[in-house]
Amino acid sequence: MPAQRNITVIGGGVTGLATAYALLRDGHAVTLLERNGDVGEEASFANGGQLSYRYVHPLADAGVPRETLSWLLQAGSPISLRLRADPHQWRWMLAFLRACNSTTNARNSKVLLSLALRSQDELGRWRTEGLKDFLWRQPGKLVVYRNAAKFRKAAASVSNPELEQVLSPSDCARVEPAFAALAPKLAGGIFSPADEVADCHRFCLSLRDAMTAMPSFTLLRGQASLGAGANGRCDVMVDGRAHDTDLVVLAAGVGSRQLARPLGFDLPLYGLKGYSLTANSPAGTMPDVSVTDYDNRVVYARLGDALRIAAMVDIGARDASINPHRIARLRALASETLPQAGPYDTARPWAGLRPATPSGVPIIARTRYPNLLLNVGQGALGFTLSAGSALRVRDLIRGTATPSLTDAA
Ligand SMILES: Cc1cc2nc3c(=O)[nH]c(=O)nc-3n(C[C@H](O)[C@H](O)[C@H](O)COP(=O)(O)OP(=O)(O)OC[C@H]3O[C@@H](n4cnc5c(N)ncnc54)[C@H](O)[C@@H]3O)c2cc1C
């Protein structure tokens, strides 16, 4: 057991909460600092609910720039781009373009896969030891492809057929009968039987409740800020007042970039806006396995007795406000694809900002400030990677972490 430290984790989203939990379990005293009235109210609130441990390919890949350009010309496409006179947006997009090649994608997919599998193991441990009430299930995940070339490319990248099964359209319908009507339009699918689903917001609340019952945990509500202090250390302020701590872990989602600026860091984080609907669909109409409709980039997951449908990447959004056109498009896509689980006009809309790095690989690293660590940039996989990212922070503090691509800022 390492020497106990007083550690402050900034950010009460799924990344910060999982980090705080892993550090408490490692014997530290932890203060979790959150500016909102409660935890899990920003990007972690109503995401797709997929614990997608095997399908972790970053968005940046060969062919994506051309595909994105064709999408931008279509109304209601999965990706929308609003160019701004913002150097950060341009730098982020240029770095994203540089990562759009198959070598970088393969390397980054490998890093993400190992982080994701570690995450699955650790979440399993947390569940076995009593973390509960977040609608966890292990129904497997089916990615369905309408486009034959994309299906062939995905099928060719499957390396372990036990973990990822390549399916024909009729097999897709057998694995998930709720999508049977779609089978004639499909080229095929990839099924990962060990993948899981859960409600991310409830997971945040379960972590909060589990930690609140531990004596060495404090949940502190307030606005954090950071500054360069004496002896090369990072100072933490809460609502403008000095906050005493041995170590600080920055895990504030898309807000981390602004927090780190006074320290001289320009973190390559950008908020990619996405949307979800939560429908109280009639019993028996919802898919049991979680499904990704790859060509429309829409994910479907049954969470308890509700259906979560999530999609879209808006580049250039300033905040997480709901664009009614995008939500109308999502309702229309769900109605076309899974009509029996509708109607979707009463489904609850939500939007959030994925804290994304250009490469899709998070930054989990020590910094030149000896008392500051980063755990940011989990992008579209923050729920999936939360427990594994938390373990990496724990290992960095223990001094046992092996060098990794996640060290790159
Ligand atoms: C539409 C959509 C669907 C998604 N689907 C999935 C999915 O199916 N599976 C998956 O794994 N991931 C999914 N994601 C991604 C996932 O939701 C995010 O990666 C994850 O929630 C990010 O968590 P976070 O804790 O880093 O950030 P957040 O949840 O945004 O948490 C950051 C916290 O920091 C706090 N904060 C910020 N600044 C300060 C400050 N100065 N002081 C104090 N507190 C501060 C904020 O209030 C916030 O609570 C999806 C995202 C979206 C938008």
Short mmCIF file of C-alpha atoms and ligand atoms in Angstrom, two decimals:
data_model
loop_
_atom_site.label_atom_id
_atom_site.label_comp_id
_atom_site.label_asym_id
_atom_site.label_seq_id
_atom_site.Cartn_x
_atom_site.Cartn_y
_atom_site.Cartn_z
CA MET A 1 0.00 0.00 0.00
CA PRO A 2 1.53 3.41 -0.98
CA ALA A 3 1.81 6.25 1.54
CA GLN A 4 -1.52 8.00 1.89
CA ARG A 5 -1.71 11.37 0.15
CA ASN A 6 -4.36 14.08 0.17
CA ILE A 7 -5.47 14.17 -3.45
CA THR A 8 -7.91 16.57 -5.11
CA VAL A 9 -9.65 15.42 -8.26
CA ILE A 10 -11.16 18.25 -10.30
CA GLY A 11 -14.31 17.25 -12.19
CA GLY A 12 -17.32 15.23 -11.11
CA GLY A 13 -17.99 13.55 -14.46
CA VAL A 14 -17.46 9.85 -15.03
CA THR A 15 -13.68 10.32 -15.48
CA GLY A 16 -13.14 12.27 -12.26
CA LEU A 17 -15.49 10.08 -10.22
CA ALA A 18 -13.83 6.85 -11.37
CA THR A 19 -10.42 8.39 -10.65
CA ALA A 20 -11.47 9.45 -7.16
CA TYR A 21 -12.86 5.94 -6.50
CA ALA A 22 -9.68 4.18 -7.67
CA LEU A 23 -7.53 6.48 -5.51
CA LEU A 24 -9.73 5.97 -2.42
CA ARG A 25 -9.47 2.21 -2.96
CA ASP A 26 -5.70 2.69 -3.04
CA GLY A 27 -5.74 4.20 0.43
CA HIS A 28 -5.58 7.92 -0.34
CA ALA A 29 -7.75 10.69 1.10
CA VAL A 30 -9.64 12.20 -1.81
CA THR A 31 -11.51 15.47 -2.34
CA LEU A 32 -13.65 15.58 -5.47
CA LEU A 33 -14.23 19.11 -6.68
CA GLU A 34 -17.28 19.83 -8.84
CA ARG A 35 -18.74 23.19 -9.86
CA ASN A 36 -22.30 21.95 -10.46
CA GLY A 37 -24.92 21.16 -7.81
CA ASP A 38 -24.31 17.45 -8.34
CA VAL A 39 -22.04 15.05 -10.18
CA GLY A 40 -22.50 13.66 -13.69
CA GLU A 41 -24.49 16.55 -15.09
CA GLU A 42 -22.39 17.41 -18.14
CA ALA A 43 -21.01 15.04 -20.82
CA SER A 44 -21.66 12.03 -18.58
CA PHE A 45 -25.40 12.67 -18.23
CA ALA A 46 -27.25 10.89 -21.06
CA ASN A 47 -24.61 9.38 -23.33
CA GLY A 48 -25.04 6.29 -25.49
CA GLY A 49 -24.63 3.91 -22.56
CA GLN A 50 -22.32 1.59 -24.48
CA LEU A 51 -19.38 0.03 -22.68
CA SER A 52 -17.80 -0.62 -26.01
CA TYR A 53 -14.65 -2.43 -24.97
CA ARG A 54 -13.76 -4.03 -28.27
CA TYR A 55 -14.88 -1.45 -30.81
CA VAL A 56 -12.57 1.44 -29.92
CA HIS A 57 -11.28 2.68 -33.28
CA PRO A 58 -10.69 6.45 -33.17
CA LEU A 59 -12.73 8.67 -35.45
CA ALA A 60 -9.53 9.78 -37.23
CA ASP A 61 -8.88 7.20 -39.94
CA ALA A 62 -7.88 6.89 -43.61
CA GLY A 63 -10.76 7.99 -45.85
CA VAL A 64 -12.53 9.94 -43.08
CA PRO A 65 -11.67 13.43 -44.47
CA ARG A 66 -13.18 12.52 -47.87
CA GLU A 67 -16.22 10.88 -46.27
CA THR A 68 -16.69 13.87 -43.97
CA LEU A 69 -16.55 16.27 -46.93
CA SER A 70 -19.32 14.33 -48.68
CA TRP A 71 -21.36 14.32 -45.46
CA LEU A 72 -20.98 18.06 -45.03
CA LEU A 73 -22.75 18.54 -48.34
CA GLN A 74 -25.77 16.49 -47.16
CA ALA A 75 -28.50 17.93 -44.95
CA GLY A 76 -28.87 15.96 -41.70
CA SER A 77 -25.56 14.10 -41.99
CA PRO A 78 -23.96 12.53 -38.87
CA ILE A 79 -21.19 15.17 -38.88
CA SER A 80 -21.68 18.91 -39.08
CA LEU A 81 -18.93 21.52 -39.22
CA ARG A 82 -19.15 25.15 -38.29
CA LEU A 83 -15.89 26.91 -39.07
CA ARG A 84 -14.97 29.63 -36.62
CA ALA A 85 -12.30 32.29 -36.47
CA ASP A 86 -10.75 30.27 -33.67
CA PRO A 87 -7.10 29.19 -34.00
CA HIS A 88 -7.71 26.36 -31.52
CA GLN A 89 -10.39 24.88 -33.80
CA TRP A 90 -8.05 25.05 -36.82
CA ARG A 91 -5.12 23.55 -34.94
CA TRP A 92 -7.31 20.74 -33.63
CA MET A 93 -8.70 20.00 -37.11
CA LEU A 94 -5.21 20.01 -38.66
CA ALA A 95 -3.97 17.59 -36.02
CA PHE A 96 -7.09 15.47 -36.64
CA LEU A 97 -6.32 15.39 -40.37
CA ARG A 98 -2.73 14.36 -39.65
CA ALA A 99 -4.09 11.42 -37.61
CA CYS A 100 -6.34 10.31 -40.50
CA ASN A 101 -4.21 7.47 -41.85
CA SER A 102 -4.35 3.74 -41.30
CA THR A 103 -0.97 3.45 -39.53
CA THR A 104 -1.84 6.03 -36.88
CA ASN A 105 -5.36 4.63 -36.55
CA ALA A 106 -4.04 1.08 -36.03
CA ARG A 107 -1.50 2.25 -33.43
CA ASN A 108 -4.07 4.32 -31.53
CA SER A 109 -6.71 1.56 -31.72
CA LYS A 110 -4.21 -0.76 -30.01
CA VAL A 111 -3.61 1.74 -27.18
CA LEU A 112 -7.35 2.25 -26.73
CA LEU A 113 -8.07 -1.47 -26.81
CA SER A 114 -5.62 -2.22 -24.03
CA LEU A 115 -7.00 0.67 -21.92
CA ALA A 116 -10.58 -0.51 -22.63
CA LEU A 117 -9.92 -4.15 -21.69
CA ARG A 118 -8.29 -3.01 -18.47
CA SER A 119 -11.36 -0.87 -17.86
CA GLN A 120 -13.68 -3.83 -18.32
CA ASP A 121 -11.69 -5.94 -15.84
CA GLU A 122 -11.64 -3.20 -13.26
CA LEU A 123 -15.33 -2.35 -13.60
CA GLY A 124 -16.03 -6.06 -13.14
CA ARG A 125 -14.03 -5.94 -9.90
CA TRP A 126 -15.92 -2.86 -8.70
CA ARG A 127 -19.25 -4.55 -9.46
CA THR A 128 -18.25 -7.76 -7.71
CA GLU A 129 -17.24 -5.76 -4.67
CA GLY A 130 -20.65 -4.08 -4.47
CA LEU A 131 -20.91 -1.14 -6.88
CA LYS A 132 -24.43 -1.43 -8.25
CA ASP A 133 -27.66 0.25 -9.41
CA PHE A 134 -26.47 1.57 -12.75
CA LEU A 135 -28.47 -0.71 -15.06
CA TRP A 136 -25.42 -2.73 -16.07
CA ARG A 137 -25.95 -5.63 -18.49
CA GLN A 138 -23.72 -7.67 -20.77
CA PRO A 139 -25.84 -8.24 -23.89
CA GLY A 140 -23.01 -7.81 -26.42
CA LYS A 141 -22.71 -5.17 -29.09
CA LEU A 142 -23.64 -5.47 -32.74
CA VAL A 143 -22.27 -3.00 -35.30
CA VAL A 144 -24.35 -3.20 -38.50
CA TYR A 145 -23.05 -1.97 -41.86
CA ARG A 146 -25.16 -0.95 -44.83
CA ASN A 147 -22.16 -0.15 -47.05
CA ALA A 148 -20.44 -3.30 -48.38
CA ALA A 149 -16.94 -1.76 -48.69
CA LYS A 150 -17.03 -0.49 -45.11
CA PHE A 151 -18.25 -3.86 -43.90
CA ARG A 152 -15.42 -5.64 -45.75
CA LYS A 153 -12.86 -3.26 -44.18
CA ALA A 154 -14.30 -3.83 -40.69
CA ALA A 155 -14.44 -7.60 -41.20
CA ALA A 156 -10.82 -7.64 -42.38
CA SER A 157 -9.70 -5.86 -39.19
CA VAL A 158 -11.16 -8.55 -36.90
CA SER A 159 -8.22 -10.34 -35.32
CA ASN A 160 -9.91 -12.58 -32.74
CA PRO A 161 -13.10 -14.19 -34.08
CA GLU A 162 -14.14 -15.30 -30.59
CA LEU A 163 -14.20 -11.72 -29.35
CA GLU A 164 -15.63 -10.24 -32.57
CA GLN A 165 -17.85 -12.36 -34.82
CA VAL A 166 -18.37 -11.42 -38.48
CA LEU A 167 -22.08 -11.87 -39.28
CA SER A 168 -24.20 -12.06 -42.42
CA PRO A 169 -27.36 -9.89 -42.58
CA SER A 170 -29.54 -12.86 -41.57
CA ASP A 171 -27.20 -13.61 -38.64
CA CYS A 172 -27.55 -9.96 -37.57
CA ALA A 173 -31.33 -10.44 -37.52
CA ARG A 174 -30.89 -13.63 -35.47
CA VAL A 175 -28.61 -11.92 -32.94
CA GLU A 176 -30.94 -8.95 -32.61
CA PRO A 177 -34.49 -9.64 -33.87
CA ALA A 178 -35.57 -6.03 -33.18
CA PHE A 179 -33.44 -5.06 -36.21
CA ALA A 180 -34.69 -7.91 -38.45
CA ALA A 181 -36.60 -5.52 -40.75
CA LEU A 182 -33.28 -3.79 -41.51
CA ALA A 183 -31.57 -7.02 -42.65
CA PRO A 184 -32.32 -6.60 -46.40
CA LYS A 185 -30.51 -3.23 -46.32
CA LEU A 186 -27.42 -4.61 -44.54
CA ALA A 187 -24.09 -5.79 -45.89
CA GLY A 188 -23.34 -7.51 -42.56
CA GLY A 189 -22.35 -6.91 -38.97
CA ILE A 190 -19.68 -7.43 -36.33
CA PHE A 191 -20.86 -8.80 -32.98
CA SER A 192 -18.80 -8.43 -29.78
CA PRO A 193 -20.57 -10.76 -27.31
CA ALA A 194 -18.64 -9.56 -24.24
CA ASP A 195 -19.51 -5.87 -24.58
CA GLU A 196 -21.73 -4.23 -22.00
CA VAL A 197 -24.22 -1.41 -21.49
CA ALA A 198 -25.06 0.72 -18.45
CA ASP A 199 -26.47 4.11 -17.54
CA CYS A 200 -23.53 6.51 -17.20
CA HIS A 201 -25.39 9.05 -15.06
CA ARG A 202 -26.54 6.35 -12.63
CA PHE A 203 -22.97 5.03 -12.59
CA CYS A 204 -21.81 8.50 -11.54
CA LEU A 205 -24.41 8.57 -8.76
CA SER A 206 -23.43 5.07 -7.61
CA LEU A 207 -19.79 6.11 -7.41
CA ARG A 208 -20.77 9.26 -5.52
CA ASP A 209 -22.84 7.26 -3.02
CA ALA A 210 -20.19 4.57 -2.57
CA MET A 211 -17.51 7.20 -1.92
CA THR A 212 -19.71 9.29 0.38
CA ALA A 213 -19.89 6.24 2.64
CA MET A 214 -16.06 6.21 2.89
CA PRO A 215 -14.52 8.34 5.68
CA SER A 216 -11.59 9.62 3.63
CA PHE A 217 -13.79 11.15 0.90
CA THR A 218 -15.02 14.73 0.58
CA LEU A 219 -17.29 16.06 -2.15
CA LEU A 220 -16.57 19.76 -2.46
CA ARG A 221 -18.80 21.98 -4.55
CA GLY A 222 -17.09 24.98 -6.11
CA GLN A 223 -15.41 26.45 -9.14
CA ALA A 224 -11.80 25.32 -9.42
CA SER A 225 -8.99 27.35 -10.90
CA LEU A 226 -5.29 26.58 -11.23
CA GLY A 227 -2.17 28.71 -11.21
CA ALA A 228 1.60 28.35 -11.19
CA GLY A 229 2.76 28.52 -7.56
CA ALA A 230 6.01 28.49 -5.60
CA ASN A 231 8.69 25.80 -6.16
CA GLY A 232 7.31 24.89 -9.57
CA ARG A 233 4.08 23.58 -8.05
CA CYS A 234 0.53 23.98 -9.24
CA ASP A 235 -1.78 25.95 -6.92
CA VAL A 236 -5.45 25.07 -6.66
CA MET A 237 -8.12 27.65 -5.87
CA VAL A 238 -11.77 26.93 -5.10
CA ASP A 239 -14.08 29.88 -5.69
CA GLY A 240 -10.96 32.06 -5.61
CA ARG A 241 -9.66 30.72 -2.26
CA ALA A 242 -6.49 28.67 -1.86
CA HIS A 243 -7.15 24.95 -1.50
CA ASP A 244 -4.53 22.84 0.25
CA THR A 245 -3.73 19.47 -1.30
CA ASP A 246 -0.72 17.18 -1.91
CA LEU A 247 -1.67 16.24 -5.45
CA VAL A 248 -4.24 17.36 -7.96
CA VAL A 249 -5.73 15.35 -10.83
CA LEU A 250 -7.33 17.42 -13.57
CA ALA A 251 -10.32 15.47 -14.95
CA ALA A 252 -12.72 18.28 -15.82
CA GLY A 253 -13.77 17.11 -19.28
CA VAL A 254 -13.85 19.79 -21.92
CA GLY A 255 -13.40 22.44 -19.18
CA SER A 256 -9.88 21.10 -18.51
CA ARG A 257 -8.40 23.12 -21.36
CA GLN A 258 -9.40 26.45 -19.83
CA LEU A 259 -8.31 25.29 -16.37
CA ALA A 260 -4.83 24.34 -17.61
CA ARG A 261 -4.15 27.53 -19.57
CA PRO A 262 -2.78 29.61 -16.69
CA LEU A 263 -0.22 26.82 -16.19
CA GLY A 264 1.11 27.30 -19.70
CA PHE A 265 -0.60 24.22 -21.21
CA ASP A 266 -2.61 24.40 -24.40
CA LEU A 267 -4.34 21.02 -24.15
CA PRO A 268 -5.47 19.67 -27.54
CA LEU A 269 -9.04 19.19 -26.33
CA TYR A 270 -12.10 20.11 -28.33
CA GLY A 271 -15.77 19.68 -27.46
CA LEU A 272 -17.47 17.54 -30.10
CA LYS A 273 -21.18 17.94 -29.57
CA GLY A 274 -23.42 14.89 -29.71
CA TYR A 275 -27.10 14.26 -29.04
CA SER A 276 -29.26 11.61 -27.46
CA LEU A 277 -32.90 10.67 -27.07
CA THR A 278 -34.29 8.60 -24.22
CA ALA A 279 -37.55 6.88 -25.14
CA ASN A 280 -39.96 5.00 -22.92
CA SER A 281 -40.58 2.46 -25.65
CA PRO A 282 -43.30 -0.18 -25.35
CA ALA A 283 -42.12 -3.41 -23.69
CA GLY A 284 -40.87 -5.98 -26.16
CA THR A 285 -40.02 -3.46 -28.90
CA MET A 286 -36.47 -2.59 -27.82
CA PRO A 287 -33.30 -4.35 -28.92
CA ASP A 288 -31.68 -6.47 -26.24
CA VAL A 289 -28.10 -6.22 -27.55
CA SER A 290 -26.65 -2.75 -28.04
CA VAL A 291 -26.54 -1.82 -31.70
CA THR A 292 -24.48 0.69 -33.69
CA ASP A 293 -25.91 1.63 -37.08
CA TYR A 294 -22.47 2.40 -38.52
CA ASP A 295 -23.43 4.28 -41.69
CA ASN A 296 -25.73 6.65 -39.79
CA ARG A 297 -23.41 6.62 -36.74
CA VAL A 298 -26.37 6.04 -34.41
CA VAL A 299 -26.16 3.84 -31.31
CA TYR A 300 -29.10 2.11 -29.60
CA ALA A 301 -28.93 0.72 -26.07
CA ARG A 302 -31.69 -0.52 -23.78
CA LEU A 303 -31.10 0.86 -20.30
CA GLY A 304 -33.61 -0.73 -17.94
CA ASP A 305 -37.03 -0.04 -19.43
CA ALA A 306 -35.87 2.89 -21.60
CA LEU A 307 -34.20 3.06 -24.98
CA ARG A 308 -31.18 5.38 -25.35
CA ILE A 309 -30.39 6.52 -28.89
CA ALA A 310 -27.24 8.62 -29.37
CA ALA A 311 -25.53 10.10 -32.39
CA MET A 312 -23.91 12.95 -34.27
CA VAL A 313 -20.72 14.95 -34.12
CA ASP A 314 -21.04 18.72 -34.36
CA ILE A 315 -17.63 20.39 -34.78
CA GLY A 316 -17.60 24.05 -33.85
CA ALA A 317 -20.39 24.05 -31.25
CA ARG A 318 -19.79 26.63 -28.54
CA ASP A 319 -21.90 24.92 -25.88
CA ALA A 320 -24.10 21.93 -25.19
CA SER A 321 -27.38 23.59 -26.16
CA ILE A 322 -29.84 21.45 -28.12
CA ASN A 323 -30.11 22.24 -31.82
CA PRO A 324 -33.76 21.37 -32.67
CA HIS A 325 -32.87 20.42 -36.27
CA ARG A 326 -30.33 17.85 -35.13
CA ILE A 327 -32.77 16.36 -32.63
CA ALA A 328 -35.52 16.26 -35.30
CA ARG A 329 -33.07 14.40 -37.56
CA LEU A 330 -32.26 11.92 -34.79
CA ARG A 331 -35.99 11.29 -34.18
CA ALA A 332 -36.42 10.69 -37.94
CA LEU A 333 -33.47 8.26 -38.13
CA ALA A 334 -34.78 6.29 -35.16
CA SER A 335 -38.28 6.18 -36.68
CA GLU A 336 -36.90 4.85 -39.98
CA THR A 337 -34.57 2.29 -38.39
CA LEU A 338 -36.52 1.04 -35.37
CA PRO A 339 -40.14 2.15 -35.95
CA GLN A 340 -41.71 -0.30 -33.51
CA ALA A 341 -39.90 1.27 -30.52
CA GLY A 342 -41.34 4.70 -31.35
CA PRO A 343 -43.03 7.07 -31.66
CA TYR A 344 -40.09 9.23 -30.67
CA ASP A 345 -41.78 12.62 -30.37
CA THR A 346 -41.96 12.31 -26.57
CA ALA A 347 -38.42 10.92 -26.22
CA ARG A 348 -36.27 13.15 -23.99
CA PRO A 349 -33.58 15.06 -25.90
CA TRP A 350 -30.09 15.81 -24.58
CA ALA A 351 -26.81 17.17 -25.92
CA GLY A 352 -23.27 16.99 -24.52
CA LEU A 353 -19.69 17.88 -25.44
CA ARG A 354 -17.30 14.93 -25.86
CA PRO A 355 -13.86 16.05 -24.58
CA ALA A 356 -11.91 14.93 -27.66
CA THR A 357 -8.24 14.87 -28.59
CA PRO A 358 -7.48 14.86 -32.35
CA SER A 359 -6.08 11.31 -32.22
CA GLY A 360 -8.84 9.90 -30.00
CA VAL A 361 -6.25 8.85 -27.40
CA PRO A 362 -6.77 10.42 -23.96
CA ILE A 363 -4.02 12.23 -22.09
CA ILE A 364 -3.33 10.46 -18.79
CA ALA A 365 -0.02 11.75 -17.60
CA ARG A 366 2.15 13.44 -15.05
CA THR A 367 3.13 17.00 -15.94
CA ARG A 368 6.09 19.29 -15.37
CA TYR A 369 4.28 20.38 -12.18
CA PRO A 370 5.24 17.64 -9.70
CA ASN A 371 1.85 17.80 -7.96
CA LEU A 372 -0.37 17.83 -11.10
CA LEU A 373 -1.63 14.91 -13.21
CA LEU A 374 -3.96 14.94 -16.20
CA ASN A 375 -6.78 12.53 -16.98
CA VAL A 376 -8.56 14.13 -19.93
CA GLY A 377 -9.62 13.63 -23.55
CA GLN A 378 -11.57 10.36 -23.48
CA GLY A 379 -13.79 11.77 -26.27
CA ALA A 380 -16.45 9.35 -27.51
CA LEU A 381 -15.34 6.60 -25.10
CA GLY A 382 -15.28 8.29 -21.71
CA PHE A 383 -17.66 5.87 -20.00
CA THR A 384 -15.95 2.83 -21.54
CA LEU A 385 -12.46 4.00 -20.56
CA SER A 386 -13.30 5.47 -17.14
CA ALA A 387 -12.13 2.63 -14.86
CA GLY A 388 -9.00 1.90 -16.95
CA SER A 389 -8.06 5.59 -17.08
CA ALA A 390 -8.52 5.78 -13.31
CA LEU A 391 -6.17 2.82 -12.83
CA ARG A 392 -3.54 4.51 -14.98
CA VAL A 393 -3.70 7.60 -12.74
CA ARG A 394 -3.37 5.31 -9.70
CA ASP A 395 -0.31 3.65 -11.26
CA LEU A 396 1.28 7.00 -12.15
CA ILE A 397 0.92 8.04 -8.50
CA ARG A 398 2.27 4.68 -7.32
CA GLY A 399 5.16 5.06 -9.77
CA THR A 400 4.34 1.73 -11.44
CA ALA A 401 2.84 2.96 -14.75
CA THR A 402 4.59 1.84 -17.92
CA PRO A 403 5.21 4.53 -20.59
CA SER A 404 2.24 4.81 -22.93
CA LEU A 405 0.91 6.83 -25.80
CA THR A 406 -1.57 8.29 -23.31
CA ASP A 407 1.40 10.28 -21.95
CA ALA A 408 1.42 12.50 -25.04
CA ALA A 409 -0.08 15.94 -24.48
C1 LIG B 1 -23.98 11.94 -27.53
C2 LIG B 1 -22.89 11.25 -26.77
C3 LIG B 1 -22.87 9.87 -26.71
C4 LIG B 1 -21.84 9.21 -26.05
N1 LIG B 1 -21.89 7.86 -25.94
C5 LIG B 1 -20.91 7.19 -25.25
C6 LIG B 1 -20.98 5.79 -25.09
O1 LIG B 1 -21.92 5.15 -25.54
N2 LIG B 1 -19.97 5.17 -24.44
C7 LIG B 1 -18.91 5.87 -23.93
O2 LIG B 1 -18.00 5.26 -23.38
N3 LIG B 1 -18.84 7.22 -24.04
C8 LIG B 1 -19.82 7.89 -24.68
N4 LIG B 1 -19.77 9.25 -24.81
C9 LIG B 1 -18.60 9.97 -24.26
C10 LIG B 1 -18.70 10.20 -22.76
O3 LIG B 1 -19.99 10.61 -22.42
C11 LIG B 1 -17.67 11.25 -22.36
O4 LIG B 1 -16.40 10.89 -22.83
C12 LIG B 1 -17.57 11.34 -20.83
O5 LIG B 1 -18.83 11.60 -20.26
C13 LIG B 1 -16.60 12.44 -20.43
O6 LIG B 1 -16.55 12.43 -19.04
P1 LIG B 1 -15.66 13.50 -18.26
O7 LIG B 1 -15.80 13.16 -16.83
O8 LIG B 1 -14.30 13.54 -18.86
O9 LIG B 1 -16.35 14.89 -18.61
P2 LIG B 1 -17.77 15.53 -17.97
O10 LIG B 1 -18.73 14.43 -17.78
O11 LIG B 1 -18.09 16.64 -18.82
O12 LIG B 1 -17.27 15.95 -16.56
C14 LIG B 1 -16.44 17.06 -16.35
C15 LIG B 1 -16.87 17.69 -15.03
O13 LIG B 1 -15.93 18.69 -14.69
C16 LIG B 1 -16.64 19.76 -14.11
N5 LIG B 1 -15.85 20.97 -14.23
C17 LIG B 1 -15.40 21.55 -15.37
N6 LIG B 1 -14.71 22.67 -15.09
C18 LIG B 1 -14.71 22.78 -13.73
C19 LIG B 1 -14.18 23.74 -12.82
N7 LIG B 1 -13.48 24.83 -13.22
N8 LIG B 1 -14.37 23.54 -11.49
C20 LIG B 1 -15.07 22.46 -11.03
N9 LIG B 1 -15.62 21.54 -11.86
C21 LIG B 1 -15.43 21.70 -13.18
C22 LIG B 1 -17.92 19.83 -14.94
O14 LIG B 1 -18.95 20.53 -14.25
C23 LIG B 1 -18.23 18.36 -15.15
O15 LIG B 1 -19.10 17.84 -14.15
C24 LIG B 1 -20.79 9.95 -25.45
C25 LIG B 1 -20.82 11.35 -25.49
C26 LIG B 1 -21.86 12.00 -26.12
C27 LIG B 1 -21.88 13.50 -26.13
#
